[in-house]
């Protein structure tokens, strides 16, 4: 018979606050924020997904079921917390951009949206605090996902997902073969990083026919080279007029709700540079792991 164990450590309370904040954010939005299209649904999904995952983690911890979980409990909670912090952060940016921008008249709907935004920001802070508490400290024996390279993998896959959203609505990678290479870079690196995360959470890294640590270094090096090429190619073919691009923001973008198509091209260029920096940091940390282990 499982025994309920009430934890008094900071990690428990941070998770509890994250649970409450994310619950309030999506409950308020569904109740009276009046969201009516896919962007609002995405924000609700971010908060509801974070709430459900945190509830699961808390229940497993409270009932002491970590050993019965089908995943590595050294890797799963911090991986989820990192994804939840990024999801809530994206919702905290997107929600006011689409549903509060330009609204000056007071109304119940506007008040609900303000409350949802505030609690989304609080949930983001709570999840970031959980990641900060759970990450590896010098000398600690922890799972790979609690180390800097593991957390960087989470950020890399999340940034790639955002890039996929921006380049597919509208489709912006089919105007030149070089842009198809950029798409290939995003897809290949996303798939491999996601596969590494799954292998760590399922504790299957020992099943690989080659040393996992060396594979991480080789992959990080290739990802840096590939993302560097994409960071150069994308701006050339999207913002250089000689290649059919546009270097200035169209006038209609000033009246569009949220991000217009040109803004999304800028976002892809910036996020590509961000992922290049993340993979470069990943390479540095992974190389250190190789030298330490040798």
mmCIF file of C-alpha atoms in Angstrom:
data_model
loop_
_atom_site.group_PDB
_atom_site.id
_atom_site.type_symbol
_atom_site.label_atom_id
_atom_site.label_comp_id
_atom_site.label_asym_id
_atom_site.label_seq_id
_atom_site.Cartn_x
_atom_site.Cartn_y
_atom_site.Cartn_z
ATOM 1 C CA UNK A 1 0.000 0.000 0.000
ATOM 2 C CA UNK A 2 1.699 3.264 -1.127
ATOM 3 C CA UNK A 3 2.379 5.798 1.589
ATOM 4 C CA UNK A 4 1.826 9.482 0.896
ATOM 5 C CA UNK A 5 4.998 11.410 1.651
ATOM 6 C CA UNK A 6 4.664 15.172 2.065
ATOM 7 C CA UNK A 7 7.856 16.881 0.972
ATOM 8 C CA UNK A 8 9.012 20.076 2.608
ATOM 9 C CA UNK A 9 11.884 20.807 0.228
ATOM 10 C CA UNK A 10 11.818 23.837 -2.102
ATOM 11 C CA UNK A 11 11.369 21.660 -5.196
ATOM 12 C CA UNK A 12 7.986 20.418 -3.992
ATOM 13 C CA UNK A 13 6.691 23.911 -3.329
ATOM 14 C CA UNK A 14 7.994 25.285 -6.627
ATOM 15 C CA UNK A 15 6.162 22.495 -8.458
ATOM 16 C CA UNK A 16 3.008 23.181 -6.444
ATOM 17 C CA UNK A 17 3.121 26.880 -7.341
ATOM 18 C CA UNK A 18 3.735 26.002 -11.007
ATOM 19 C CA UNK A 19 0.715 23.694 -10.872
ATOM 20 C CA UNK A 20 -1.516 26.424 -9.424
ATOM 21 C CA UNK A 21 -0.300 29.193 -11.742
ATOM 22 C CA UNK A 22 -0.672 27.144 -14.939
ATOM 23 C CA UNK A 23 -4.119 25.941 -13.812
ATOM 24 C CA UNK A 24 -5.318 29.498 -13.195
ATOM 25 C CA UNK A 25 -3.928 30.668 -16.543
ATOM 26 C CA UNK A 26 -5.804 28.155 -18.678
ATOM 27 C CA UNK A 27 -8.940 28.142 -16.485
ATOM 28 C CA UNK A 28 -9.310 31.920 -16.693
ATOM 29 C CA UNK A 29 -8.694 31.866 -20.439
ATOM 30 C CA UNK A 30 -11.276 29.171 -21.090
ATOM 31 C CA UNK A 31 -13.797 30.818 -18.761
ATOM 32 C CA UNK A 32 -13.871 34.370 -20.046
ATOM 33 C CA UNK A 33 -10.893 35.467 -22.163
ATOM 34 C CA UNK A 34 -12.790 35.038 -25.430
ATOM 35 C CA UNK A 35 -10.014 33.470 -27.508
ATOM 36 C CA UNK A 36 -11.321 32.385 -30.874
ATOM 37 C CA UNK A 37 -8.559 31.046 -33.107
ATOM 38 C CA UNK A 38 -5.563 28.735 -33.196
ATOM 39 C CA UNK A 39 -3.184 31.062 -31.399
ATOM 40 C CA UNK A 40 -5.372 31.123 -28.310
ATOM 41 C CA UNK A 41 -5.777 27.352 -28.467
ATOM 42 C CA UNK A 42 -1.992 26.998 -28.520
ATOM 43 C CA UNK A 43 -1.651 29.111 -25.365
ATOM 44 C CA UNK A 44 -4.343 27.083 -23.603
ATOM 45 C CA UNK A 45 -2.529 23.901 -24.648
ATOM 46 C CA UNK A 46 0.765 25.216 -23.208
ATOM 47 C CA UNK A 47 -0.811 25.899 -19.821
ATOM 48 C CA UNK A 48 -2.969 22.748 -19.726
ATOM 49 C CA UNK A 49 -0.080 20.503 -20.807
ATOM 50 C CA UNK A 50 2.199 22.035 -18.171
ATOM 51 C CA UNK A 51 -0.493 21.610 -15.528
ATOM 52 C CA UNK A 52 -1.163 17.963 -16.410
ATOM 53 C CA UNK A 53 2.520 17.026 -16.480
ATOM 54 C CA UNK A 54 3.268 18.758 -13.188
ATOM 55 C CA UNK A 55 0.287 17.063 -11.565
ATOM 56 C CA UNK A 56 1.632 13.702 -12.737
ATOM 57 C CA UNK A 57 5.103 14.437 -11.379
ATOM 58 C CA UNK A 58 3.707 15.561 -8.028
ATOM 59 C CA UNK A 59 1.530 12.454 -7.673
ATOM 60 C CA UNK A 60 4.420 10.134 -8.466
ATOM 61 C CA UNK A 61 6.629 11.959 -5.953
ATOM 62 C CA UNK A 62 3.952 12.058 -3.248
ATOM 63 C CA UNK A 63 3.125 8.353 -3.517
ATOM 64 C CA UNK A 64 6.770 7.298 -3.913
ATOM 65 C CA UNK A 65 6.234 5.595 -7.271
ATOM 66 C CA UNK A 66 9.493 6.714 -8.913
ATOM 67 C CA UNK A 67 10.876 3.172 -9.108
ATOM 68 C CA UNK A 68 7.720 1.944 -10.861
ATOM 69 C CA UNK A 69 7.708 4.691 -13.469
ATOM 70 C CA UNK A 70 8.438 3.443 -17.017
ATOM 71 C CA UNK A 71 10.939 6.274 -17.534
ATOM 72 C CA UNK A 72 14.135 7.440 -15.871
ATOM 73 C CA UNK A 73 13.095 9.609 -12.941
ATOM 74 C CA UNK A 74 16.557 11.197 -12.929
ATOM 75 C CA UNK A 75 15.824 12.626 -16.372
ATOM 76 C CA UNK A 76 12.057 12.964 -16.849
ATOM 77 C CA UNK A 77 11.022 15.629 -14.259
ATOM 78 C CA UNK A 78 13.674 18.172 -15.208
ATOM 79 C CA UNK A 79 13.120 17.538 -18.922
ATOM 80 C CA UNK A 80 9.422 18.191 -18.502
ATOM 81 C CA UNK A 81 10.049 21.269 -16.343
ATOM 82 C CA UNK A 82 12.353 22.720 -18.996
ATOM 83 C CA UNK A 83 9.779 22.149 -21.740
ATOM 84 C CA UNK A 84 7.021 23.561 -19.516
ATOM 85 C CA UNK A 85 9.040 26.709 -18.814
ATOM 86 C CA UNK A 86 9.588 27.236 -22.549
ATOM 87 C CA UNK A 87 5.924 26.559 -23.347
ATOM 88 C CA UNK A 88 4.698 28.977 -20.685
ATOM 89 C CA UNK A 89 7.272 31.540 -21.802
ATOM 90 C CA UNK A 90 6.032 31.312 -25.388
ATOM 91 C CA UNK A 91 2.418 31.648 -24.194
ATOM 92 C CA UNK A 92 3.383 34.649 -22.045
ATOM 93 C CA UNK A 93 4.712 36.364 -25.171
ATOM 94 C CA UNK A 94 2.165 35.216 -27.752
ATOM 95 C CA UNK A 95 -1.009 35.673 -25.693
ATOM 96 C CA UNK A 96 -0.668 39.415 -24.991
ATOM 97 C CA UNK A 97 0.708 40.003 -28.484
ATOM 98 C CA UNK A 98 -2.436 38.600 -30.085
ATOM 99 C CA UNK A 99 -5.097 39.312 -27.457
ATOM 100 C CA UNK A 100 -3.994 42.408 -25.512
ATOM 101 C CA UNK A 101 -2.121 44.464 -28.083
ATOM 102 C CA UNK A 102 -4.136 47.550 -29.026
ATOM 103 C CA UNK A 103 -6.903 46.952 -26.465
ATOM 104 C CA UNK A 104 -7.426 50.108 -24.417
ATOM 105 C CA UNK A 105 -11.102 49.864 -23.466
ATOM 106 C CA UNK A 106 -11.809 48.197 -20.136
ATOM 107 C CA UNK A 107 -13.958 45.083 -20.257
ATOM 108 C CA UNK A 108 -14.351 41.772 -18.474
ATOM 109 C CA UNK A 109 -12.727 39.976 -21.404
ATOM 110 C CA UNK A 110 -9.683 42.256 -21.252
ATOM 111 C CA UNK A 111 -9.395 41.730 -17.484
ATOM 112 C CA UNK A 112 -9.482 37.954 -17.936
ATOM 113 C CA UNK A 113 -6.746 38.207 -20.540
ATOM 114 C CA UNK A 114 -4.586 40.317 -18.243
ATOM 115 C CA UNK A 115 -5.020 37.805 -15.419
ATOM 116 C CA UNK A 116 -4.124 34.918 -17.755
ATOM 117 C CA UNK A 117 -0.989 36.736 -18.903
ATOM 118 C CA UNK A 118 0.119 37.499 -15.334
ATOM 119 C CA UNK A 119 -0.331 33.901 -14.169
ATOM 120 C CA UNK A 120 1.391 32.622 -17.295
ATOM 121 C CA UNK A 121 4.416 34.739 -16.401
ATOM 122 C CA UNK A 122 4.284 33.443 -12.821
ATOM 123 C CA UNK A 123 4.124 29.855 -14.101
ATOM 124 C CA UNK A 124 7.152 30.539 -16.301
ATOM 125 C CA UNK A 125 9.114 31.808 -13.300
ATOM 126 C CA UNK A 126 8.054 28.780 -11.239
ATOM 127 C CA UNK A 127 9.143 26.296 -13.914
ATOM 128 C CA UNK A 128 12.443 28.097 -14.444
ATOM 129 C CA UNK A 129 12.995 27.951 -10.697
ATOM 130 C CA UNK A 130 12.344 24.202 -10.774
ATOM 131 C CA UNK A 131 14.916 23.756 -13.514
ATOM 132 C CA UNK A 132 17.410 25.859 -11.586
ATOM 133 C CA UNK A 133 16.890 23.781 -8.419
ATOM 134 C CA UNK A 134 16.997 20.431 -10.250
ATOM 135 C CA UNK A 135 19.975 21.000 -12.551
ATOM 136 C CA UNK A 136 23.265 19.322 -11.843
ATOM 137 C CA UNK A 137 25.693 20.818 -9.364
ATOM 138 C CA UNK A 138 29.481 20.214 -9.472
ATOM 139 C CA UNK A 139 30.239 16.777 -8.106
ATOM 140 C CA UNK A 140 26.649 15.509 -8.184
ATOM 141 C CA UNK A 141 25.751 12.235 -9.886
ATOM 142 C CA UNK A 142 22.641 12.992 -11.936
ATOM 143 C CA UNK A 143 20.987 12.036 -15.195
ATOM 144 C CA UNK A 144 22.223 13.480 -18.479
ATOM 145 C CA UNK A 145 19.141 15.693 -18.862
ATOM 146 C CA UNK A 146 20.014 17.522 -15.640
ATOM 147 C CA UNK A 147 23.353 18.613 -17.096
ATOM 148 C CA UNK A 148 23.931 21.676 -19.249
ATOM 149 C CA UNK A 149 24.105 19.665 -22.536
ATOM 150 C CA UNK A 150 20.841 17.902 -21.668
ATOM 151 C CA UNK A 151 19.019 21.157 -20.969
ATOM 152 C CA UNK A 152 20.479 22.644 -24.141
ATOM 153 C CA UNK A 153 18.988 19.728 -26.108
ATOM 154 C CA UNK A 154 15.553 20.673 -24.790
ATOM 155 C CA UNK A 155 16.031 24.302 -25.831
ATOM 156 C CA UNK A 156 17.322 23.271 -29.264
ATOM 157 C CA UNK A 157 14.294 21.114 -30.021
ATOM 158 C CA UNK A 158 11.881 23.770 -28.763
ATOM 159 C CA UNK A 159 13.469 26.501 -30.878
ATOM 160 C CA UNK A 160 13.323 24.180 -33.900
ATOM 161 C CA UNK A 161 9.591 23.613 -33.299
ATOM 162 C CA UNK A 162 8.999 27.377 -33.271
ATOM 163 C CA UNK A 163 10.967 27.669 -36.512
ATOM 164 C CA UNK A 164 8.755 24.984 -38.078
ATOM 165 C CA UNK A 165 5.667 26.991 -37.151
ATOM 166 C CA UNK A 166 7.010 30.196 -38.704
ATOM 167 C CA UNK A 167 8.275 28.670 -41.958
ATOM 168 C CA UNK A 168 5.077 26.699 -42.595
ATOM 169 C CA UNK A 169 2.533 29.519 -42.124
ATOM 170 C CA UNK A 170 2.956 30.756 -44.795
ATOM 171 C CA UNK A 171 5.331 28.298 -46.488
ATOM 172 C CA UNK A 172 8.586 30.212 -46.916
ATOM 173 C CA UNK A 173 11.196 27.570 -47.791
ATOM 174 C CA UNK A 174 10.168 26.550 -51.327
ATOM 175 C CA UNK A 175 11.267 29.625 -53.308
ATOM 176 C CA UNK A 176 14.868 28.443 -53.757
ATOM 177 C CA UNK A 177 16.753 25.117 -53.395
ATOM 178 C CA UNK A 178 19.102 26.715 -50.855
ATOM 179 C CA UNK A 179 16.144 27.308 -48.546
ATOM 180 C CA UNK A 180 15.315 23.611 -48.776
ATOM 181 C CA UNK A 181 18.742 22.981 -47.294
ATOM 182 C CA UNK A 182 17.784 25.226 -44.361
ATOM 183 C CA UNK A 183 14.652 23.152 -43.872
ATOM 184 C CA UNK A 184 16.760 19.982 -43.978
ATOM 185 C CA UNK A 185 19.064 21.430 -41.305
ATOM 186 C CA UNK A 186 16.129 22.204 -39.011
ATOM 187 C CA UNK A 187 14.590 18.750 -39.515
ATOM 188 C CA UNK A 188 17.758 16.657 -39.171
ATOM 189 C CA UNK A 189 18.986 18.439 -36.061
ATOM 190 C CA UNK A 190 15.536 18.378 -34.465
ATOM 191 C CA UNK A 191 15.119 14.634 -35.066
ATOM 192 C CA UNK A 192 18.558 13.753 -33.693
ATOM 193 C CA UNK A 193 18.231 16.012 -30.631
ATOM 194 C CA UNK A 194 14.754 14.627 -29.909
ATOM 195 C CA UNK A 195 16.087 11.078 -30.303
ATOM 196 C CA UNK A 196 18.850 11.798 -27.772
ATOM 197 C CA UNK A 197 16.291 13.117 -25.285
ATOM 198 C CA UNK A 198 14.095 10.022 -25.738
ATOM 199 C CA UNK A 199 17.081 7.698 -25.320
ATOM 200 C CA UNK A 200 18.057 9.413 -22.074
ATOM 201 C CA UNK A 201 14.541 9.429 -20.637
ATOM 202 C CA UNK A 202 14.077 5.746 -21.529
ATOM 203 C CA UNK A 203 17.618 4.887 -20.349
ATOM 204 C CA UNK A 204 18.504 3.268 -23.664
ATOM 205 C CA UNK A 205 21.831 5.013 -24.302
ATOM 206 C CA UNK A 206 23.720 1.828 -23.414
ATOM 207 C CA UNK A 207 22.036 0.005 -26.299
ATOM 208 C CA UNK A 208 23.873 2.081 -28.901
ATOM 209 C CA UNK A 209 26.653 0.329 -30.857
ATOM 210 C CA UNK A 210 29.021 3.260 -30.204
ATOM 211 C CA UNK A 211 30.043 5.377 -27.183
ATOM 212 C CA UNK A 212 27.207 7.761 -26.393
ATOM 213 C CA UNK A 213 29.439 10.595 -25.143
ATOM 214 C CA UNK A 214 31.575 10.621 -28.295
ATOM 215 C CA UNK A 215 28.433 10.538 -30.442
ATOM 216 C CA UNK A 216 27.206 13.665 -28.630
ATOM 217 C CA UNK A 217 30.401 15.545 -29.493
ATOM 218 C CA UNK A 218 30.404 14.496 -33.143
ATOM 219 C CA UNK A 219 26.724 15.349 -33.517
ATOM 220 C CA UNK A 220 27.160 18.736 -31.812
ATOM 221 C CA UNK A 221 30.017 19.584 -34.188
ATOM 222 C CA UNK A 222 27.970 18.648 -37.259
ATOM 223 C CA UNK A 223 24.958 20.580 -35.930
ATOM 224 C CA UNK A 224 27.088 23.701 -35.418
ATOM 225 C CA UNK A 225 28.352 23.524 -39.001
ATOM 226 C CA UNK A 226 24.866 22.906 -40.404
ATOM 227 C CA UNK A 227 23.229 25.682 -38.409
ATOM 228 C CA UNK A 228 26.020 28.093 -39.312
ATOM 229 C CA UNK A 229 25.286 27.458 -42.983
ATOM 230 C CA UNK A 230 21.551 27.976 -42.409
ATOM 231 C CA UNK A 231 22.196 31.182 -40.450
ATOM 232 C CA UNK A 232 24.057 32.527 -43.493
ATOM 233 C CA UNK A 233 21.809 31.185 -46.273
ATOM 234 C CA UNK A 234 18.408 32.171 -44.832
ATOM 235 C CA UNK A 235 19.045 35.955 -44.624
ATOM 236 C CA UNK A 236 20.716 36.002 -48.045
ATOM 237 C CA UNK A 237 17.739 34.508 -49.856
ATOM 238 C CA UNK A 238 15.056 36.213 -47.766
ATOM 239 C CA UNK A 239 16.363 39.756 -47.262
ATOM 240 C CA UNK A 240 18.667 40.353 -50.236
ATOM 241 C CA UNK A 241 16.827 41.884 -53.187
ATOM 242 C CA UNK A 242 19.246 40.272 -55.653
ATOM 243 C CA UNK A 243 17.828 36.882 -54.635
ATOM 244 C CA UNK A 244 14.185 37.934 -54.557
ATOM 245 C CA UNK A 245 14.090 38.955 -50.910
ATOM 246 C CA UNK A 246 12.912 42.131 -49.218
ATOM 247 C CA UNK A 247 15.165 44.163 -46.940
ATOM 248 C CA UNK A 248 12.425 46.432 -45.601
ATOM 249 C CA UNK A 249 9.253 45.691 -43.654
ATOM 250 C CA UNK A 250 6.098 45.984 -45.806
ATOM 251 C CA UNK A 251 3.709 48.771 -44.847
ATOM 252 C CA UNK A 252 0.787 46.376 -44.350
ATOM 253 C CA UNK A 253 2.621 44.722 -41.452
ATOM 254 C CA UNK A 254 1.845 47.766 -39.299
ATOM 255 C CA UNK A 255 -1.849 46.876 -39.414
ATOM 256 C CA UNK A 256 -1.597 43.112 -39.061
ATOM 257 C CA UNK A 257 -2.552 41.271 -35.900
ATOM 258 C CA UNK A 258 0.415 39.575 -34.349
ATOM 259 C CA UNK A 259 3.268 38.797 -36.737
ATOM 260 C CA UNK A 260 3.000 39.329 -40.473
ATOM 261 C CA UNK A 261 4.819 37.088 -42.962
ATOM 262 C CA UNK A 262 7.907 39.348 -43.094
ATOM 263 C CA UNK A 263 8.110 39.397 -39.299
ATOM 264 C CA UNK A 264 8.092 35.598 -39.331
ATOM 265 C CA UNK A 265 11.024 35.575 -41.754
ATOM 266 C CA UNK A 266 12.939 37.804 -39.349
ATOM 267 C CA UNK A 267 11.951 35.500 -36.471
ATOM 268 C CA UNK A 268 13.278 32.450 -38.367
ATOM 269 C CA UNK A 269 16.597 34.226 -39.010
ATOM 270 C CA UNK A 270 16.918 35.201 -35.334
ATOM 271 C CA UNK A 271 15.908 31.750 -34.062
ATOM 272 C CA UNK A 272 18.368 30.103 -36.457
ATOM 273 C CA UNK A 273 21.136 32.238 -34.950
ATOM 274 C CA UNK A 274 19.880 31.375 -31.453
ATOM 275 C CA UNK A 275 20.003 27.647 -32.196
ATOM 276 C CA UNK A 276 23.482 28.034 -33.670
ATOM 277 C CA UNK A 277 24.614 29.568 -30.368
ATOM 278 C CA UNK A 278 22.872 26.799 -28.408
ATOM 279 C CA UNK A 279 24.560 24.075 -30.459
ATOM 280 C CA UNK A 280 27.904 25.853 -30.111
ATOM 281 C CA UNK A 281 27.503 25.861 -26.323
ATOM 282 C CA UNK A 282 26.397 22.225 -26.556
ATOM 283 C CA UNK A 283 29.578 21.392 -28.484
ATOM 284 C CA UNK A 284 31.757 23.044 -25.840
ATOM 285 C CA UNK A 285 30.050 21.186 -22.978
ATOM 286 C CA UNK A 286 30.001 17.867 -24.879
ATOM 287 C CA UNK A 287 33.701 18.159 -25.705
ATOM 288 C CA UNK A 288 34.421 18.709 -22.029
ATOM 289 C CA UNK A 289 32.447 15.538 -21.218
ATOM 290 C CA UNK A 290 34.630 13.566 -23.631
ATOM 291 C CA UNK A 291 37.888 14.863 -22.178
ATOM 292 C CA UNK A 292 36.699 14.303 -18.606
ATOM 293 C CA UNK A 293 35.594 10.738 -19.350
ATOM 294 C CA UNK A 294 38.784 9.762 -21.187
#
